[in-house]
Short mmCIF file of C-alpha atoms in Angstrom, two decimals:
data_model
loop_
_atom_site.label_atom_id
_atom_site.label_comp_id
_atom_site.label_asym_id
_atom_site.label_seq_id
_atom_site.Cartn_x
_atom_site.Cartn_y
_atom_site.Cartn_z
CA UNK A 1 -9.89 4.46 -4.53
CA UNK A 2 -13.52 4.12 -6.38
CA UNK A 3 -15.66 6.50 -7.39
CA UNK A 4 -18.82 7.57 -5.47
CA UNK A 5 -21.07 10.12 -5.84
CA UNK A 6 -21.63 10.49 -1.98
CA UNK A 7 -19.80 9.90 1.18
CA UNK A 8 -19.91 6.82 2.52
CA UNK A 9 -20.49 6.20 6.22
CA UNK A 10 -19.28 2.72 7.98
CA UNK A 11 -20.69 3.16 10.92
CA UNK A 12 -22.42 5.44 13.42
CA UNK A 13 -19.96 7.61 15.11
CA UNK A 14 -16.85 6.65 12.72
CA UNK A 15 -14.93 8.96 10.60
CA UNK A 16 -16.86 9.54 7.41
CA UNK A 17 -15.04 8.03 4.14
CA UNK A 18 -14.79 9.73 1.12
CA UNK A 19 -13.56 9.34 -2.55
CA UNK A 20 -12.21 12.39 -4.48
CA UNK A 21 -15.06 12.98 -7.26
CA UNK A 22 -12.52 13.49 -10.09
CA UNK A 23 -10.03 11.45 -9.21
CA UNK A 24 -7.50 13.90 -9.18
CA UNK A 25 -3.46 12.97 -9.27
CA UNK A 26 -3.41 13.72 -5.48
CA UNK A 27 -5.97 11.76 -4.75
CA UNK A 28 -5.65 8.81 -7.39
CA UNK A 29 -1.87 8.35 -6.98
CA UNK A 30 -0.99 9.02 -4.01
CA UNK A 31 -3.62 6.72 -2.41
CA UNK A 32 -4.01 7.79 1.28
CA UNK A 33 -0.80 10.46 1.70
CA UNK A 34 -2.11 13.57 2.96
CA UNK A 35 0.71 16.13 2.29
CA UNK A 36 -1.89 18.51 4.78
CA UNK A 37 -4.83 17.69 6.88
CA UNK A 38 -7.07 19.58 9.43
CA UNK A 39 -8.52 17.94 12.57
CA UNK A 40 -10.86 19.12 14.83
CA UNK A 41 -10.65 18.38 18.76
CA UNK A 42 -13.53 19.01 21.43
CA UNK A 43 -11.50 18.89 24.99
CA UNK A 44 -13.43 19.31 28.39
CA UNK A 45 -11.49 20.77 30.99
CA UNK A 46 -8.40 19.10 32.48
CA UNK A 47 -7.97 17.26 28.96
CA UNK A 48 -4.92 16.72 27.32
CA UNK A 49 -4.51 17.09 23.54
CA UNK A 50 -3.39 14.05 21.64
CA UNK A 51 -3.30 12.86 17.83
CA UNK A 52 -0.32 15.57 16.68
CA UNK A 53 1.98 13.84 14.43
CA UNK A 54 5.79 14.06 15.07
CA UNK A 55 6.68 13.95 11.26
CA UNK A 56 4.42 17.68 10.58
CA UNK A 57 4.60 21.19 11.47
CA UNK A 58 1.58 22.10 12.79
CA UNK A 59 -1.06 25.48 13.47
CA UNK A 60 -3.31 25.06 16.17
CA UNK A 61 -6.12 27.38 16.31
CA UNK A 62 -8.43 27.66 19.50
CA UNK A 63 -11.83 28.78 18.87
CA UNK A 64 -12.98 28.85 22.23
CA UNK A 65 -11.83 27.81 25.76
CA UNK A 66 -8.08 28.08 27.39
CA UNK A 67 -5.18 25.57 26.82
CA UNK A 68 -1.69 25.33 28.95
CA UNK A 69 1.27 24.46 26.69
CA UNK A 70 4.45 23.53 27.72
CA UNK A 71 7.04 22.83 25.33
CA UNK A 72 10.40 20.49 25.46
CA UNK A 73 12.48 23.23 26.49
CA UNK A 74 9.72 23.63 29.59
CA UNK A 75 8.37 26.91 28.49
CA UNK A 76 4.95 27.33 29.56
CA UNK A 77 2.44 29.38 27.89
CA UNK A 78 -1.22 30.07 28.02
CA UNK A 79 -3.14 30.12 24.90
CA UNK A 80 -6.45 32.08 24.85
CA UNK A 81 -9.60 32.05 22.88
CA UNK A 82 -9.35 33.52 19.49
CA UNK A 83 -5.24 33.01 19.21
CA UNK A 84 -3.10 30.31 17.04
CA UNK A 85 0.44 28.99 17.71
CA UNK A 86 2.81 27.15 15.52
CA UNK A 87 4.64 23.73 16.33
CA UNK A 88 7.29 22.72 14.09
CA UNK A 89 7.78 19.31 13.39
CA UNK A 90 10.51 18.84 16.05
CA UNK A 91 8.32 19.86 18.78
CA UNK A 92 6.22 17.55 20.89
CA UNK A 93 4.32 20.17 23.34
CA UNK A 94 2.28 19.03 26.16
CA UNK A 95 -1.12 20.60 25.97
CA UNK A 96 -3.85 20.66 28.44
CA UNK A 97 -7.33 22.31 28.51
CA UNK A 98 -7.84 24.90 31.33
CA UNK A 99 -11.30 25.05 30.23
CA UNK A 100 -13.66 23.41 28.08
CA UNK A 101 -11.93 23.88 24.43
CA UNK A 102 -12.45 23.82 20.70
CA UNK A 103 -9.50 23.18 18.65
CA UNK A 104 -9.00 23.25 14.88
CA UNK A 105 -5.16 21.99 13.71
CA UNK A 106 -3.46 21.69 10.74
CA UNK A 107 -0.75 19.32 9.98
CA UNK A 108 1.36 20.03 7.02
CA UNK A 109 4.23 18.21 5.80
CA UNK A 110 6.16 21.48 4.26
CA UNK A 111 6.16 25.12 3.43
CA UNK A 112 3.94 25.89 0.19
CA UNK A 113 4.37 27.19 -3.33
CA UNK A 114 1.93 30.04 -4.08
CA UNK A 115 2.04 31.46 -7.84
CA UNK A 116 5.48 29.41 -8.19
CA UNK A 117 6.87 31.38 -5.18
CA UNK A 118 7.36 29.96 -1.43
CA UNK A 119 4.94 31.57 0.80
CA UNK A 120 6.96 32.31 3.33
CA UNK A 121 10.20 33.58 0.99
CA UNK A 122 8.88 37.39 1.75
CA UNK A 123 8.91 36.44 5.73
CA UNK A 124 12.34 34.91 5.68
CA UNK A 125 13.62 37.71 3.72
CA UNK A 126 12.20 40.28 6.27
CA UNK A 127 13.55 38.13 9.26
CA UNK A 128 12.06 38.12 12.97
CA UNK A 129 13.79 41.01 15.27
CA UNK A 130 12.52 39.31 18.11
CA UNK A 131 13.05 35.38 17.25
CA UNK A 132 12.52 34.58 21.24
CA UNK A 133 8.99 35.98 20.53
CA UNK A 134 6.33 33.54 21.13
CA UNK A 135 4.65 32.11 17.93
CA UNK A 136 1.00 33.62 18.65
CA UNK A 137 -1.01 35.44 16.23
CA UNK A 138 -4.48 36.52 16.90
CA UNK A 139 -7.38 34.66 14.56
CA UNK A 140 -8.98 37.06 12.04
CA UNK A 141 -12.71 36.37 11.46
CA UNK A 142 -12.38 34.99 7.84
CA UNK A 143 -9.95 32.87 9.15
CA UNK A 144 -12.26 31.95 12.19
CA UNK A 145 -15.32 31.45 9.64
CA UNK A 146 -13.06 29.23 7.29
CA UNK A 147 -11.82 26.86 9.84
CA UNK A 148 -15.38 26.60 11.71
CA UNK A 149 -16.93 25.19 8.46
CA UNK A 150 -13.61 22.92 7.67
CA UNK A 151 -15.41 19.37 6.92
CA UNK A 152 -12.74 17.40 8.74
CA UNK A 153 -14.41 14.01 7.65
CA UNK A 154 -13.78 14.63 4.23
CA UNK A 155 -10.95 12.13 3.60
CA UNK A 156 -10.04 13.47 0.61
CA UNK A 157 -6.36 14.78 0.04
CA UNK A 158 -7.06 17.29 -2.32
CA UNK A 159 -9.76 18.96 -0.20
CA UNK A 160 -7.32 19.39 2.58
CA UNK A 161 -4.46 20.51 0.42
CA UNK A 162 -6.98 23.53 -0.74
CA UNK A 163 -8.19 24.34 2.42
CA UNK A 164 -4.49 24.76 3.32
CA UNK A 165 -3.87 26.99 0.54
CA UNK A 166 -7.22 29.12 1.26
CA UNK A 167 -5.59 29.38 4.82
CA UNK A 168 -2.08 30.55 3.66
CA UNK A 169 -3.48 32.97 1.21
CA UNK A 170 -5.63 34.88 4.48
CA UNK A 171 -2.94 34.70 6.31
CA UNK A 172 -0.47 36.44 3.80
CA UNK A 173 -3.45 39.08 3.47
CA UNK A 174 -3.77 39.72 6.81
CA UNK A 175 -0.67 39.28 8.49
CA UNK A 176 2.66 41.22 7.77
CA UNK A 177 5.49 39.48 6.82
CA UNK A 178 7.43 40.76 10.19
CA UNK A 179 4.39 38.46 12.12
CA UNK A 180 4.95 35.68 9.48
CA UNK A 181 8.52 35.73 10.39
CA UNK A 182 8.12 35.44 14.12
CA UNK A 183 5.36 33.46 13.71
CA UNK A 184 7.16 30.62 11.23
CA UNK A 185 10.88 31.33 13.07
CA UNK A 186 11.02 27.62 13.38
CA UNK A 187 11.41 26.40 9.69
CA UNK A 188 11.98 29.49 7.94
CA UNK A 189 15.70 29.06 7.14
CA UNK A 190 16.79 25.46 5.64
CA UNK A 191 19.15 25.23 8.34
CA UNK A 192 15.79 24.35 10.35
CA UNK A 193 14.26 22.20 7.96
CA UNK A 194 16.75 21.43 4.82
CA UNK A 195 14.34 18.59 3.54
CA UNK A 196 11.40 20.87 3.51
CA UNK A 197 13.02 23.52 1.99
CA UNK A 198 14.03 21.74 -0.84
CA UNK A 199 10.68 20.03 -1.58
CA UNK A 200 9.13 23.36 -1.53
CA UNK A 201 11.78 25.10 -3.82
CA UNK A 202 13.08 22.63 -6.27
CA UNK A 203 10.35 22.76 -8.74
CA UNK A 204 11.30 27.04 -9.08
CA UNK A 205 15.07 26.47 -9.65
CA UNK A 206 16.49 26.05 -13.14
CA UNK A 207 19.75 24.37 -11.78
CA UNK A 208 21.33 22.91 -8.82
CA UNK A 209 23.21 26.29 -8.23
CA UNK A 210 19.64 28.19 -8.12
CA UNK A 211 18.38 25.98 -4.97
CA UNK A 212 21.63 26.27 -3.03
CA UNK A 213 21.93 30.08 -3.71
CA UNK A 214 18.23 30.46 -2.53
CA UNK A 215 19.49 28.18 0.71
CA UNK A 216 22.28 30.69 1.20
CA UNK A 217 24.26 27.82 1.13
CA UNK A 218 27.96 27.13 -1.16
CA UNK A 219 27.26 24.21 -4.03
CA UNK A 220 29.63 21.53 -2.57
CA UNK A 221 28.18 22.18 0.89
CA UNK A 222 24.59 22.05 -0.60
CA UNK A 223 25.19 18.76 -2.24
CA UNK A 224 27.05 17.09 1.18
CA UNK A 225 24.01 18.41 3.31
CA UNK A 226 21.50 16.78 0.70
CA UNK A 227 23.10 13.56 0.85
CA UNK A 228 23.19 13.63 4.45
CA UNK A 229 19.58 14.27 4.66
CA UNK A 230 17.99 12.38 1.77
CA UNK A 231 20.36 9.41 1.47
CA UNK A 232 20.86 9.95 -2.12
CA UNK A 233 22.59 12.33 -4.79
CA UNK A 234 20.81 15.49 -5.66
CA UNK A 235 21.10 14.36 -9.55
CA UNK A 236 19.43 10.97 -8.67
CA UNK A 237 16.66 12.52 -6.02
CA UNK A 238 15.77 15.52 -8.81
CA UNK A 239 15.29 12.44 -11.64
CA UNK A 240 12.98 10.69 -9.50
CA UNK A 241 10.90 13.67 -8.84
CA UNK A 242 10.77 13.53 -12.64
CA UNK A 243 9.65 10.07 -13.10
CA UNK A 244 6.99 10.60 -10.37
CA UNK A 245 5.39 14.05 -12.01
CA UNK A 246 5.42 12.44 -15.40
CA UNK A 247 3.51 9.26 -13.95
CA UNK A 248 1.06 11.51 -12.08
CA UNK A 249 0.44 13.95 -15.35
CA UNK A 250 0.05 10.76 -17.54
CA UNK A 251 -2.61 9.68 -15.23
CA UNK A 252 -4.37 13.21 -15.11
CA UNK A 253 -4.96 12.70 -18.97
CA UNK A 254 -5.22 16.59 -19.06
CA UNK A 255 -1.61 17.34 -20.48
CA UNK A 256 -0.01 17.33 -23.84
CA UNK A 257 3.32 16.45 -24.41
CA UNK A 258 4.91 19.90 -25.02
CA UNK A 259 3.13 21.00 -21.40
CA UNK A 260 4.51 17.81 -19.61
CA UNK A 261 7.97 18.62 -21.41
CA UNK A 262 8.12 22.29 -20.29
CA UNK A 263 6.96 21.36 -16.60
CA UNK A 264 9.36 18.59 -16.53
CA UNK A 265 12.22 20.98 -17.45
CA UNK A 266 13.30 18.99 -20.73
CA UNK A 267 13.77 21.03 -23.97
CA UNK A 268 11.12 19.43 -26.53
CA UNK A 269 8.80 16.73 -26.77
CA UNK A 270 11.82 14.47 -28.50
CA UNK A 271 13.37 14.96 -25.20
CA UNK A 272 10.09 13.67 -23.39
CA UNK A 273 10.03 10.84 -25.14
CA UNK A 274 13.67 9.47 -24.87
CA UNK A 275 13.28 10.47 -20.95
CA UNK A 276 10.28 7.97 -20.50
CA UNK A 277 12.13 5.33 -22.62
CA UNK A 278 15.38 5.66 -20.58
CA UNK A 279 13.63 5.87 -17.19
CA UNK A 280 10.77 3.44 -17.37
CA UNK A 281 12.13 1.21 -20.91
CA UNK A 282 8.91 1.79 -22.77
CA UNK A 283 6.98 4.52 -24.69
CA UNK A 284 4.69 6.74 -23.01
CA UNK A 285 1.53 5.14 -24.23
CA UNK A 286 2.27 2.04 -22.96
CA UNK A 287 3.70 3.56 -19.80
CA UNK A 288 0.16 4.93 -19.27
CA UNK A 289 -1.78 1.77 -20.00
CA UNK A 290 0.49 0.17 -17.21
CA UNK A 291 -0.20 2.92 -15.00
CA UNK A 292 -3.93 2.25 -15.56
CA UNK A 293 -3.81 -1.33 -14.66
CA UNK A 294 -1.85 -0.79 -11.66
CA UNK A 295 -4.28 1.56 -10.45
CA UNK A 296 -7.23 -0.68 -11.51
CA UNK A 297 -5.69 -3.33 -9.72
CA UNK A 298 -4.65 -1.06 -6.36
CA UNK A 299 -8.66 0.06 -6.36
CA UNK A 300 -9.34 -3.63 -6.34
CA UNK A 301 -7.32 -4.53 -3.60
CA UNK A 302 -8.55 -1.45 -1.80
CA UNK A 303 -12.14 -2.26 -1.97
CA UNK A 304 -11.28 -6.27 -1.29
CA UNK A 305 -9.24 -5.20 2.00
CA UNK A 306 -12.20 -2.43 3.11
CA UNK A 307 -14.60 -5.49 2.68
CA UNK A 308 -12.79 -7.62 4.80
CA UNK A 309 -11.97 -5.09 7.41
CA UNK A 310 -15.90 -4.18 7.63
CA UNK A 311 -16.53 -8.00 7.89
CA UNK A 312 -13.54 -8.28 10.64
CA UNK A 313 -15.24 -5.27 12.37
CA UNK A 314 -18.73 -6.72 12.35
CA UNK A 315 -17.28 -10.32 13.91
CA UNK A 316 -15.42 -9.24 17.11
CA UNK A 317 -18.56 -7.03 17.75
CA UNK A 318 -20.38 -9.81 18.89
CA UNK A 319 -21.95 -11.03 15.83
CA UNK A 320 -22.84 -14.59 14.82
CA UNK A 321 -19.39 -15.72 16.28
CA UNK A 322 -20.00 -14.66 19.86
#
């Protein structure tokens, strides 16, 4: 990505492109990956809602209007203005406006870790006494204000992640654990979304046994289930996560060797240096230089692709070639 001091609009009516002002690791290293993203949509009466990605979980907020929702199990719901509803990634509901509607929804890839804890851990422990209950909650005023002011055109991954954290903090503040347990019931247990559970909890566990215990599974079954879902062994996957985390920290340029070793679960700086040489075949200084070169080449390529994309858009709209 390129540094920009202001947002740049490609054409009137097109979604605004923006660039992270500090090139944080999320935006700089992950490029266009959005771990969380907010969307807004205005629907006329009778219009269907489209655009929800199957690979993400969704929270749909209805700020105005009325919606008819039909789930894959053929259950029918009416969502009124001032209500929100949760849909797991396995759900593909049909949503139609019964009256002019203003909608905001959040796509998020997995459960959140707030203050080193799984945000839904207390809700999972509490459990939902009525699992058949519709996953609907009222939208409290502070949440509504935040959603109205969401800058959905901000194409900066870290902006949407920060707003996701803000939303979950508000939900934890205004709803009880039992209400959240019923709302998120479809993804509370690792059996519902094993990948999301692992991705949300592996950084907060010291050993493989700790993660298995959190999942309420035996270590042997956890290892078997992990291989089925991820396609690799637990050890290989964890090492890969450490490799990617080390690269992100080096690119961020704000961690000393001791802090990096601590965050990676290594015993000392010496262990960190050895890990780098074993996994990347070079020193950390050399790895950092390589990442900078690759990042620069990636930004140059993105700028070139963007130039030709704009040029193609111009030509296909009836310019000099027409």
